[in-house]
PDB file of C-alpha atoms and ligand atoms in Angstrom:
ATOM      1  CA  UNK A 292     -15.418 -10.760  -2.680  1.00 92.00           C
ATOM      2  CA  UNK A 293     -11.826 -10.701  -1.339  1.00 96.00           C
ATOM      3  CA  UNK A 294     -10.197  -7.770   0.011  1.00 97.00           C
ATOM      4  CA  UNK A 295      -6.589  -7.622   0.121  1.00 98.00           C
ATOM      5  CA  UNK A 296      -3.872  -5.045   2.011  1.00 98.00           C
ATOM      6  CA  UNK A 297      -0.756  -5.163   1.112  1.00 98.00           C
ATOM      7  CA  UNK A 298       1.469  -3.735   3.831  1.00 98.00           C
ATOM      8  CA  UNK A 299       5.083  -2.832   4.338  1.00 98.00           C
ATOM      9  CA  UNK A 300       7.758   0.134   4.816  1.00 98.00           C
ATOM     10  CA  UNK A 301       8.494   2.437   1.487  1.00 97.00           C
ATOM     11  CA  UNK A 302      10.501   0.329  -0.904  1.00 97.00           C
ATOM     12  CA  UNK A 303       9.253  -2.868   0.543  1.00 98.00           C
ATOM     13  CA  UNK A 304       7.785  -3.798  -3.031  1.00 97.00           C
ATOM     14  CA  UNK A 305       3.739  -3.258  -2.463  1.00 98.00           C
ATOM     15  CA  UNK A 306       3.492  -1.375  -6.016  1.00 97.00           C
ATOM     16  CA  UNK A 307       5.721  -3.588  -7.045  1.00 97.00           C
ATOM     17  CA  UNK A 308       3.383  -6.747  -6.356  1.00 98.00           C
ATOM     18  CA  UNK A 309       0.520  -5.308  -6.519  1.00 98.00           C
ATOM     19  CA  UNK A 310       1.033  -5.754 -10.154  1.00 97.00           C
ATOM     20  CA  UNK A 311       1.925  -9.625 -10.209  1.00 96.00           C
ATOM     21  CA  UNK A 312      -1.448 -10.042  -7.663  1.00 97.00           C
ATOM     22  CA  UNK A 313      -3.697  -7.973  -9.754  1.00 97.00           C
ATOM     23  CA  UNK A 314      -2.787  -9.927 -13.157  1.00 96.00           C
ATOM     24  CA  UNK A 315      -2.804 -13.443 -11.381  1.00 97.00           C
ATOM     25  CA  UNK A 316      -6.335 -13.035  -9.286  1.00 97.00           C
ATOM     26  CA  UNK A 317      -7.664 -10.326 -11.066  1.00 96.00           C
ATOM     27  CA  UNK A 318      -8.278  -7.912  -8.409  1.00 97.00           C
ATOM     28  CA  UNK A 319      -8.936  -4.593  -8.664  1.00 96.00           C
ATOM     29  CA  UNK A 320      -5.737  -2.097  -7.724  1.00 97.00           C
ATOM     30  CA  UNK A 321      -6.175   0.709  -5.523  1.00 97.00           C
ATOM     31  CA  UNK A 322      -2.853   2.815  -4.867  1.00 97.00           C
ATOM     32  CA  UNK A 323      -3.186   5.555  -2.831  1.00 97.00           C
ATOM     33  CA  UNK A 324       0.278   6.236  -4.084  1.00 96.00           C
ATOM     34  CA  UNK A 325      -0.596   6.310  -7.689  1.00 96.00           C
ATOM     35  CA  UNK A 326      -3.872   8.137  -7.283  1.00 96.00           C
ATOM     36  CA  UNK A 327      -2.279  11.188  -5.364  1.00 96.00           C
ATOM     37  CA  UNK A 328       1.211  11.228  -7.789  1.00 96.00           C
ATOM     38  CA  UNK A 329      -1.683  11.436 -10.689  1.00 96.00           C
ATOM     39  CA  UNK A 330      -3.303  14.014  -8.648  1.00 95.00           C
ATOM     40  CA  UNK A 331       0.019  16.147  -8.267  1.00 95.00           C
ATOM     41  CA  UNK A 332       0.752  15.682 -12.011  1.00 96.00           C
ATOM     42  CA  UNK A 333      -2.221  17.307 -13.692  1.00 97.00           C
ATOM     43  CA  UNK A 334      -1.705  19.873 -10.529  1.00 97.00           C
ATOM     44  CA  UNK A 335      -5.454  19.136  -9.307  1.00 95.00           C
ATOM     45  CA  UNK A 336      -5.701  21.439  -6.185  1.00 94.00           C
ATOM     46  CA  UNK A 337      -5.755  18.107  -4.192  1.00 93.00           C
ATOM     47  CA  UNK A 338      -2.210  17.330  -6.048  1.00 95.00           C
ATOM     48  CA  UNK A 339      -0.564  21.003  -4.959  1.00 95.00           C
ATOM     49  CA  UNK A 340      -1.676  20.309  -1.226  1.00 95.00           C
ATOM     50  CA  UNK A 341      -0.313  16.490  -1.129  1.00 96.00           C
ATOM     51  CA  UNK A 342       2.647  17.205  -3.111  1.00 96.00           C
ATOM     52  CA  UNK A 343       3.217  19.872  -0.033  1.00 96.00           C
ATOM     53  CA  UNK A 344       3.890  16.692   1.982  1.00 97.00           C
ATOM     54  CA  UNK A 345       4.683  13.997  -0.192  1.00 97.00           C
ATOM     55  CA  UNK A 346       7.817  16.327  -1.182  1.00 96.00           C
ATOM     56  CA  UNK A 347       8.931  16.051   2.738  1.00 97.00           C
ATOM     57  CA  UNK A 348       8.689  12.539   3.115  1.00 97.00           C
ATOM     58  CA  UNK A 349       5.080  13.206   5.259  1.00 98.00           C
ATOM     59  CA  UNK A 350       2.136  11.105   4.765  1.00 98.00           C
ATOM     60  CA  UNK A 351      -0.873  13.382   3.372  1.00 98.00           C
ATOM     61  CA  UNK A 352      -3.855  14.241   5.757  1.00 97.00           C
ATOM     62  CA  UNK A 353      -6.170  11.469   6.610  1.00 96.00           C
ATOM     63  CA  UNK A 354      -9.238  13.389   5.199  1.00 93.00           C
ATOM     64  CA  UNK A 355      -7.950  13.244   1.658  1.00 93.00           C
ATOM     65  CA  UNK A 356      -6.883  10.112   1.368  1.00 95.00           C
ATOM     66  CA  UNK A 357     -10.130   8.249   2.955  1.00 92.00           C
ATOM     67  CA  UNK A 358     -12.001  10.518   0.576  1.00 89.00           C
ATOM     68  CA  UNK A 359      -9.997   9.091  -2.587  1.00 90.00           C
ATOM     69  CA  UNK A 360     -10.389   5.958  -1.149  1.00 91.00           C
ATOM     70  CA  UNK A 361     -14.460   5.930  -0.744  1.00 87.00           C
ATOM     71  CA  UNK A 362     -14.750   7.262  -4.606  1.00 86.00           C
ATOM     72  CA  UNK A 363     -12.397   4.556  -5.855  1.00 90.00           C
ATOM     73  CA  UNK A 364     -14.660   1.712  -4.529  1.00 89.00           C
ATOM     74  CA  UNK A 365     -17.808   3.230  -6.033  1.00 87.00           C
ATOM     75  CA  UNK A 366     -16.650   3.268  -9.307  1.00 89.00           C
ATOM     76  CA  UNK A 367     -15.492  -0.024  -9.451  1.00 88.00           C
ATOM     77  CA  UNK A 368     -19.242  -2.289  -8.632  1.00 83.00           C
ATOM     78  CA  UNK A 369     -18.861  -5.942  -8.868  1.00 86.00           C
ATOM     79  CA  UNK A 370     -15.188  -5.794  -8.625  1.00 89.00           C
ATOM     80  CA  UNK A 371     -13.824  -9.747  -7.954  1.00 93.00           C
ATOM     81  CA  UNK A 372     -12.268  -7.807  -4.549  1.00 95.00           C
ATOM     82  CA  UNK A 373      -9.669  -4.783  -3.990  1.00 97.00           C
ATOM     83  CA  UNK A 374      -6.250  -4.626  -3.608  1.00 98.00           C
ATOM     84  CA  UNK A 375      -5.308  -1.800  -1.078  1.00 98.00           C
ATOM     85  CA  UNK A 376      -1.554  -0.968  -1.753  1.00 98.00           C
ATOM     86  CA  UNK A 377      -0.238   1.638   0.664  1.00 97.00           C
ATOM     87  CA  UNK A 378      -3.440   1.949   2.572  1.00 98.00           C
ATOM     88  CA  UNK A 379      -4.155   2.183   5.359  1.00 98.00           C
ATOM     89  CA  UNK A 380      -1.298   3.914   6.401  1.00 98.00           C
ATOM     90  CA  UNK A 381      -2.706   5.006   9.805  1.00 98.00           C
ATOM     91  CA  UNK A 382      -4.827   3.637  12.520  1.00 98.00           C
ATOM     92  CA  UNK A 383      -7.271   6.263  11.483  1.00 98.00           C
ATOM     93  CA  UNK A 384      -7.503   5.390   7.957  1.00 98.00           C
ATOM     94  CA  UNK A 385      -7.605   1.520   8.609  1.00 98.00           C
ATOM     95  CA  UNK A 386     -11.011   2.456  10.886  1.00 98.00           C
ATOM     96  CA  UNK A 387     -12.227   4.162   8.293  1.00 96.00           C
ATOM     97  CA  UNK A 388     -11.425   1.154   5.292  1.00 97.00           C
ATOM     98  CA  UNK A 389     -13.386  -0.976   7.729  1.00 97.00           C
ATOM     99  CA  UNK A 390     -16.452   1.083   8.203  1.00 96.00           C
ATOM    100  CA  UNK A 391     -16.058   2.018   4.382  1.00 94.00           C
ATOM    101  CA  UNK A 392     -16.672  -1.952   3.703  1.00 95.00           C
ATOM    102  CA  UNK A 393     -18.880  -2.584   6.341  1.00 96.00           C
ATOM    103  CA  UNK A 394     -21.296  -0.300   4.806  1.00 92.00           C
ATOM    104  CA  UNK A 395     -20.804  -2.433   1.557  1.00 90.00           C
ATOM    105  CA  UNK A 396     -21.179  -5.589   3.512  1.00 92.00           C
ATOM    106  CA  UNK A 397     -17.833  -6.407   2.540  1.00 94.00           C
ATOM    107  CA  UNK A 398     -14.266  -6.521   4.753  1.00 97.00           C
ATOM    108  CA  UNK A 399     -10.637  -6.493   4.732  1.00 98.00           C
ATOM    109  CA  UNK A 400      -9.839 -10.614   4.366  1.00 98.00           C
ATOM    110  CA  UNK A 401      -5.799 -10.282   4.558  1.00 98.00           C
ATOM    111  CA  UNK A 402      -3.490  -8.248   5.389  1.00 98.00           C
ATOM    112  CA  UNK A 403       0.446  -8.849   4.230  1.00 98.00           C
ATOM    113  CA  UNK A 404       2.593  -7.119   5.453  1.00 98.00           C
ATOM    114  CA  UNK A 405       6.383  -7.099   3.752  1.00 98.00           C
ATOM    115  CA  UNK A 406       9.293  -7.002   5.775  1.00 98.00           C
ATOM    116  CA  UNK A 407      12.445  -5.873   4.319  1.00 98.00           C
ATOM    117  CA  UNK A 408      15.661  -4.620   6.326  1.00 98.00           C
ATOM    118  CA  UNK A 409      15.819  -0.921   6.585  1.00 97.00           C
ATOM    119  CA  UNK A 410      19.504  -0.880   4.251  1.00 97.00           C
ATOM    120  CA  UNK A 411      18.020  -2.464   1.918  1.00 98.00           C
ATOM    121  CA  UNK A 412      14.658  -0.623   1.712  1.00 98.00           C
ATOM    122  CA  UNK A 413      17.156   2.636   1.102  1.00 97.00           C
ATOM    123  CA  UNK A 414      18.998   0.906  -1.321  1.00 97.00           C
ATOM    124  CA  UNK A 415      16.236   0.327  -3.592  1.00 97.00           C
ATOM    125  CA  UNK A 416      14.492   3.342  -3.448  1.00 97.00           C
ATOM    126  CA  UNK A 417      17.969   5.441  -4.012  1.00 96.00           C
ATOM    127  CA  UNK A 418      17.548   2.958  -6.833  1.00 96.00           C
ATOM    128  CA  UNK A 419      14.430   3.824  -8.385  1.00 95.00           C
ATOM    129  CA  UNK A 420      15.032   7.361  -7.488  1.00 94.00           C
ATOM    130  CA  UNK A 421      17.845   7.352 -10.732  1.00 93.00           C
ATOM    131  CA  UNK A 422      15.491   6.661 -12.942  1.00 93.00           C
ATOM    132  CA  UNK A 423      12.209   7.532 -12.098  1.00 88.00           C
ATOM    133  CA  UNK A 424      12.449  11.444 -11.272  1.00 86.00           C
ATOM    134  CA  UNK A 425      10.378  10.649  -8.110  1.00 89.00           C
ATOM    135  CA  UNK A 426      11.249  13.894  -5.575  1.00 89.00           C
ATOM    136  CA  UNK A 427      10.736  11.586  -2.527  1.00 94.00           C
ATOM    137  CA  UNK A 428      13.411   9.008  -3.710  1.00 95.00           C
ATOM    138  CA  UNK A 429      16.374  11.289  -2.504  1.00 95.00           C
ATOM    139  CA  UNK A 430      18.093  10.446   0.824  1.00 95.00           C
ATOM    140  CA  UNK A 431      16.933  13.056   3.032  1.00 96.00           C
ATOM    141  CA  UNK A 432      13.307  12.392   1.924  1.00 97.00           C
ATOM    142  CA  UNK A 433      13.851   8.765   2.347  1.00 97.00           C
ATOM    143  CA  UNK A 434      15.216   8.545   5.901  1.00 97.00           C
ATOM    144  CA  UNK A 435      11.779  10.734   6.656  1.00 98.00           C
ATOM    145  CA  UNK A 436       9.382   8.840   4.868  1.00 98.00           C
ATOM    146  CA  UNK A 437      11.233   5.553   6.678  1.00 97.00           C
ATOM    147  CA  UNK A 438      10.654   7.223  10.635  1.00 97.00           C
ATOM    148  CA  UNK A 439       7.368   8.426   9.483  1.00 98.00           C
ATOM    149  CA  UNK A 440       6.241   4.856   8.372  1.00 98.00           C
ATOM    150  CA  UNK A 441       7.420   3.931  12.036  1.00 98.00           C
ATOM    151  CA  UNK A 442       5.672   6.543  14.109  1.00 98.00           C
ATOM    152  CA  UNK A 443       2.520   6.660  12.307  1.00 98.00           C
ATOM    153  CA  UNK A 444       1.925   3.471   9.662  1.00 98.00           C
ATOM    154  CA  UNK A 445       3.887   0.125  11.680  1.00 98.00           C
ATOM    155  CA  UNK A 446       1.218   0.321  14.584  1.00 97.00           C
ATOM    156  CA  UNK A 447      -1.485  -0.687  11.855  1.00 98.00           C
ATOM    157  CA  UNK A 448       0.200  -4.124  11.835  1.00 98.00           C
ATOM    158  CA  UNK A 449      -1.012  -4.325  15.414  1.00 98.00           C
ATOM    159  CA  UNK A 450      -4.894  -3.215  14.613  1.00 98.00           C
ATOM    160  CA  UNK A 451      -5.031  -6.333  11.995  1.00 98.00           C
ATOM    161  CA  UNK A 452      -2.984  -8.242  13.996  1.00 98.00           C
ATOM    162  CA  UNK A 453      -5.931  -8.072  17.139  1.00 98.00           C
ATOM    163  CA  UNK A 454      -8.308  -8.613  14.272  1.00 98.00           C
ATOM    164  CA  UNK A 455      -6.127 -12.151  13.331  1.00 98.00           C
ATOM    165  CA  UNK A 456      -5.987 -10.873  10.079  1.00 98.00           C
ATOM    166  CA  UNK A 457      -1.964  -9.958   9.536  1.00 98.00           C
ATOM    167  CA  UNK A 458       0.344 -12.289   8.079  1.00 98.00           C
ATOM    168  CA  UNK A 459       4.292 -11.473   7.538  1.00 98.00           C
ATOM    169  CA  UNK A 460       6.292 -12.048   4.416  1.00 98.00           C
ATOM    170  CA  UNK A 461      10.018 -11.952   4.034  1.00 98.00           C
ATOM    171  CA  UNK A 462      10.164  -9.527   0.967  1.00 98.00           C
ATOM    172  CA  UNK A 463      13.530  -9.096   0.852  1.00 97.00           C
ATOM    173  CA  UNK A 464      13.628 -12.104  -1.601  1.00 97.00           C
ATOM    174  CA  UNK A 465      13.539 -11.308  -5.560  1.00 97.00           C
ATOM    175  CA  UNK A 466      10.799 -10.186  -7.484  1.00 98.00           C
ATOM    176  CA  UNK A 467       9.830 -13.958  -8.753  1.00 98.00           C
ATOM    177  CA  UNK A 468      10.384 -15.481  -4.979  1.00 98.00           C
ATOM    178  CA  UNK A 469       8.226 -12.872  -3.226  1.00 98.00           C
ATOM    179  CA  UNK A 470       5.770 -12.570  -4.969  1.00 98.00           C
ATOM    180  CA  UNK A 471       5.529 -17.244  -4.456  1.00 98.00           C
ATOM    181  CA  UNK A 472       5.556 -16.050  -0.702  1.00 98.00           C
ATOM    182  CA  UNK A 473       2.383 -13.867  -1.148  1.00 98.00           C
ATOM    183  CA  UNK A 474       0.365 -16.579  -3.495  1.00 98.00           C
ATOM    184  CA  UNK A 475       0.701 -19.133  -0.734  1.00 98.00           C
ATOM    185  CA  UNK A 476      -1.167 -16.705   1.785  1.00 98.00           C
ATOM    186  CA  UNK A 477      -3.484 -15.364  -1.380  1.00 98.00           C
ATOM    187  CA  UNK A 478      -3.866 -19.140  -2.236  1.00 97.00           C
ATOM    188  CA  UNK A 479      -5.227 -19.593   1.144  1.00 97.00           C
ATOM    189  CA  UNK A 480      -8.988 -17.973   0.326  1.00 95.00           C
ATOM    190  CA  UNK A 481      -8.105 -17.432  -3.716  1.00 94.00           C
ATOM    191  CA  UNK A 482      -7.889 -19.415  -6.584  1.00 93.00           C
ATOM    192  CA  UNK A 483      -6.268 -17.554  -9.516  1.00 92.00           C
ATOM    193  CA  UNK A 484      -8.666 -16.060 -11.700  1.00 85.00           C
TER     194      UNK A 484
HETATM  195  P1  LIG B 672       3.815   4.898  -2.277  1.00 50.30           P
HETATM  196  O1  LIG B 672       3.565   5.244  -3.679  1.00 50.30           O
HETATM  197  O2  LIG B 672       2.842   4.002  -1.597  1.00 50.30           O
HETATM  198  O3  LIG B 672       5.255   4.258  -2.352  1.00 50.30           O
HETATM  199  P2  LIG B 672       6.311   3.429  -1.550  1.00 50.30           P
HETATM  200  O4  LIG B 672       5.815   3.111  -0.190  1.00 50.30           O
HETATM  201  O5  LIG B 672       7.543   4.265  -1.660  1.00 50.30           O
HETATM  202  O6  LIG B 672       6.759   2.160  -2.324  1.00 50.30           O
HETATM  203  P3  LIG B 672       6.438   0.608  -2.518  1.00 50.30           P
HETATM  204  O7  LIG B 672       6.473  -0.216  -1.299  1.00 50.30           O
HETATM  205  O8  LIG B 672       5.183   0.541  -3.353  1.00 50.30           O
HETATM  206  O9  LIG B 672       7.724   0.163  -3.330  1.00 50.30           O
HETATM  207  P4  LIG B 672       7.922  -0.326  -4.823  1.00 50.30           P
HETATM  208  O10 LIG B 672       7.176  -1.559  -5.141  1.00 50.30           O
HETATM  209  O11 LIG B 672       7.677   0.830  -5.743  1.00 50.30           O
HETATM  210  O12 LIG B 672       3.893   6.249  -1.382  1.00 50.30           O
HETATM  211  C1  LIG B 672       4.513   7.480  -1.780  1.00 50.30           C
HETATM  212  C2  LIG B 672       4.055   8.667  -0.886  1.00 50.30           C
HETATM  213  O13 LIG B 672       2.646   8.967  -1.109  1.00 50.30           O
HETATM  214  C3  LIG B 672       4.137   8.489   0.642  1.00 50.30           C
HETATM  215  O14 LIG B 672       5.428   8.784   1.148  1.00 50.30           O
HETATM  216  C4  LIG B 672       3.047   9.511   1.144  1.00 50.30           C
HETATM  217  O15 LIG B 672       3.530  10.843   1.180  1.00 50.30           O
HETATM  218  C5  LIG B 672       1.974   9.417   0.093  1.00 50.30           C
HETATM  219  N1  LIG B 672       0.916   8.457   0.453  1.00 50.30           N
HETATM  220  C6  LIG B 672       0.626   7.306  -0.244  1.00 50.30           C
HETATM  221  N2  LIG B 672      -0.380   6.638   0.346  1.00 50.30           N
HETATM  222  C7  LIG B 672      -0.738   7.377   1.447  1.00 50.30           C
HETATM  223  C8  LIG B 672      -1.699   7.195   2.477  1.00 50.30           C
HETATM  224  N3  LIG B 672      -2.499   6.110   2.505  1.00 50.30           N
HETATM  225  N4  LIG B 672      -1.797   8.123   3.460  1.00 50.30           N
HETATM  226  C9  LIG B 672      -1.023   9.213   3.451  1.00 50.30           C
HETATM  227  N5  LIG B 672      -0.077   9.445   2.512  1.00 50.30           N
HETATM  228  C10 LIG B 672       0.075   8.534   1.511  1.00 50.30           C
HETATM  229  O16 LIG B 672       9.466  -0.725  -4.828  1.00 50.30           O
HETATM  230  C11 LIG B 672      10.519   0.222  -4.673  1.00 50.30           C
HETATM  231  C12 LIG B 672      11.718  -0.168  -5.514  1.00 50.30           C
HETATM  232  O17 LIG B 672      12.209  -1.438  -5.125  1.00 50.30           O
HETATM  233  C13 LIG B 672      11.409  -0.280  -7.015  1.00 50.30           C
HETATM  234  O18 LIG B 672      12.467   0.298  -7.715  1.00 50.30           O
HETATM  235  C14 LIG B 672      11.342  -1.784  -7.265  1.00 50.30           C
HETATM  236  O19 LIG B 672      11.713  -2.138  -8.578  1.00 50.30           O
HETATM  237  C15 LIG B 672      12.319  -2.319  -6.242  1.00 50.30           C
HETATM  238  N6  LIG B 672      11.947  -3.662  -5.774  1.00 50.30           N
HETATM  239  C16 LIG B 672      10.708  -4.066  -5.394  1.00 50.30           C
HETATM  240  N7  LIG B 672      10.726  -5.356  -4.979  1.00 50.30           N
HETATM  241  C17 LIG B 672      12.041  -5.765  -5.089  1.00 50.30           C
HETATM  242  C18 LIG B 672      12.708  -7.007  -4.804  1.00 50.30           C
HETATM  243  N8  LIG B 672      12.060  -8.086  -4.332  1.00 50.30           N
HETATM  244  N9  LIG B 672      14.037  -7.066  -5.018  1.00 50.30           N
HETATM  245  C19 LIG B 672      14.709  -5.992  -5.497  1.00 50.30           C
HETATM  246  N10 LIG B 672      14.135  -4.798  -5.802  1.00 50.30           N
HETATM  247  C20 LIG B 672      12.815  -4.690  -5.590  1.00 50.30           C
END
C-alpha cells in the first residue's frame, strides 16, 4: 500500500491534483472537503453543523472529521493506497490518521505539501468562487480560511517533517507543470498504475 497527503493552504490546488494522482496511480481519493460539501448538500445533520463553520472560513471540529475519515477507509478494503486531500488539517487529526493506519498496519508514506504565494492563493479562489457558487470563495471568508490554515493546519508540516516524511512543491506552476513536480516525489515509491 501507499498512502499519500497532499498538503497546502486553500487554493493551493490539492483537489485540483488529487484528480491527475488518482487517474495516473490509481489511488483511492479521500476529500474531507468533498465528503462534508456532500454532507451539507443533502442537509445530513452532520452537513447543517459543518456548514455552521465552513460558511465562516473555520475548519469543522476534529471529532467529525476523524469520524468521516475512519468510515471512508473501511469501505474501501484492498485499496492500491489513499490519497488524503485536505487532511489532516490539525495536529490532532494527523495523530489520529496515524493511529487510524497503524491499526491497519498501514502508514502515511508522503506527505506534499504545495506552496503557493498568499496573492495568488486569493486570486484563484476569488476565481473559482464566480463560477462555482461555493459560500467560502468570497473575500471575507477567504482571508479567514487563509489565517486559520496558519494558526491551526501549517504546524502539521512540522509533525511530518520530524517524521522525515514532508516534501515541498512549488505549486504555483500550471496545472500540467505541477502536477510533473508531484510525479517525481510520487515516482519515488510509485510506479503508475
Ligand atoms: P477544501 O475543499 O479542502 O478546499 P480548499 O482548501 O479550498 O482547496 P484546494 O487546495 O483543494 O484548491 P483547488 O484544487 O480546488 O476545504 C473547504 C472547507 O472544508 C475548509 O475551509 C473547512 O471548513 C472544511 N474542511 C475540509 N477538510 C477539513 C478538515 N480536515 N478539518 C476541518 N475542516 C475541514 O484549487 C482552487 C482553485 O485554483 C480552482 O479554481 C483551480 O482550478 C485553481 N487552480 C488549481 N491549481 C492551479 C494552478 N496550478 N494554476 C492556476 N489555477 C489553479
Amino acid at each position: 500500500m501507499f498512502n499519500l497527503v497532499l498538503f497546502g493552504p486553500p487554493g493551493s490546488g490539492k483537489g485540483t491534483q488529487s484528480v491527475n494522482i488518482v487517474d495516473t496511480y490509481q489511488l483511492h481519493h479521500i476529500s474531507t472537503g468533498d465528503i462534508l460539501r456532500k454532507e451539507v448538500s443533502e442537509e445530513t445533520p452532520l452537513g447543517i453543523e459543518a456548514k455552521k463553520y465552513m460558511d465562516q472560513g473555520m475548519l469543522v471540529p476534529d471529532e467529525v472529521v476523524i469520524g468521516m475519515i475512519s468510515s471512508r477507509i473501511d469501505e474501501t478494503p484492498g485499496a492500491r493506497g489513499f490519497i488524503f486531500d485536505g487532511f489532516p488539517r490539525t495536529r490532532a487529526q494527523a495523530e489520529a490518521l496515524d493511529k487510524l493506519l497503524e491499526f491497519k498496519h498501514t502508514q502515511i508514506h508522503l506527505v506534499l505539501s504545495l506552496e503557493v504565494p498568499e496573492d495568488e492563493l486569493t486570486r484563484r479562489l476569488l476565481g473559482r468562487g464566480e463560477t462555482s457558487g461555493r459560500s467560502d470563495d468570497t473575500e471575507e471568508v477567504i482571508v479567514k480560511r487563509i489565517k486559520e490554515y496558519h494558526a491551526k493546519t501549517a504546524p502539521v508540516a512540522d509533525y511530518y517533517n520530524a517524521q522525515g516524511k514532508l516534501e515541498a512543491v512549488k505549486g504555483d506552476y500550471n496545472i500540467r507543470e505541477t502536477f510533473k513536480l508531484l510525479s517525481k516525489e510520487i515516482e519515488k515509491y510509485l510506479l503508475p498504475a
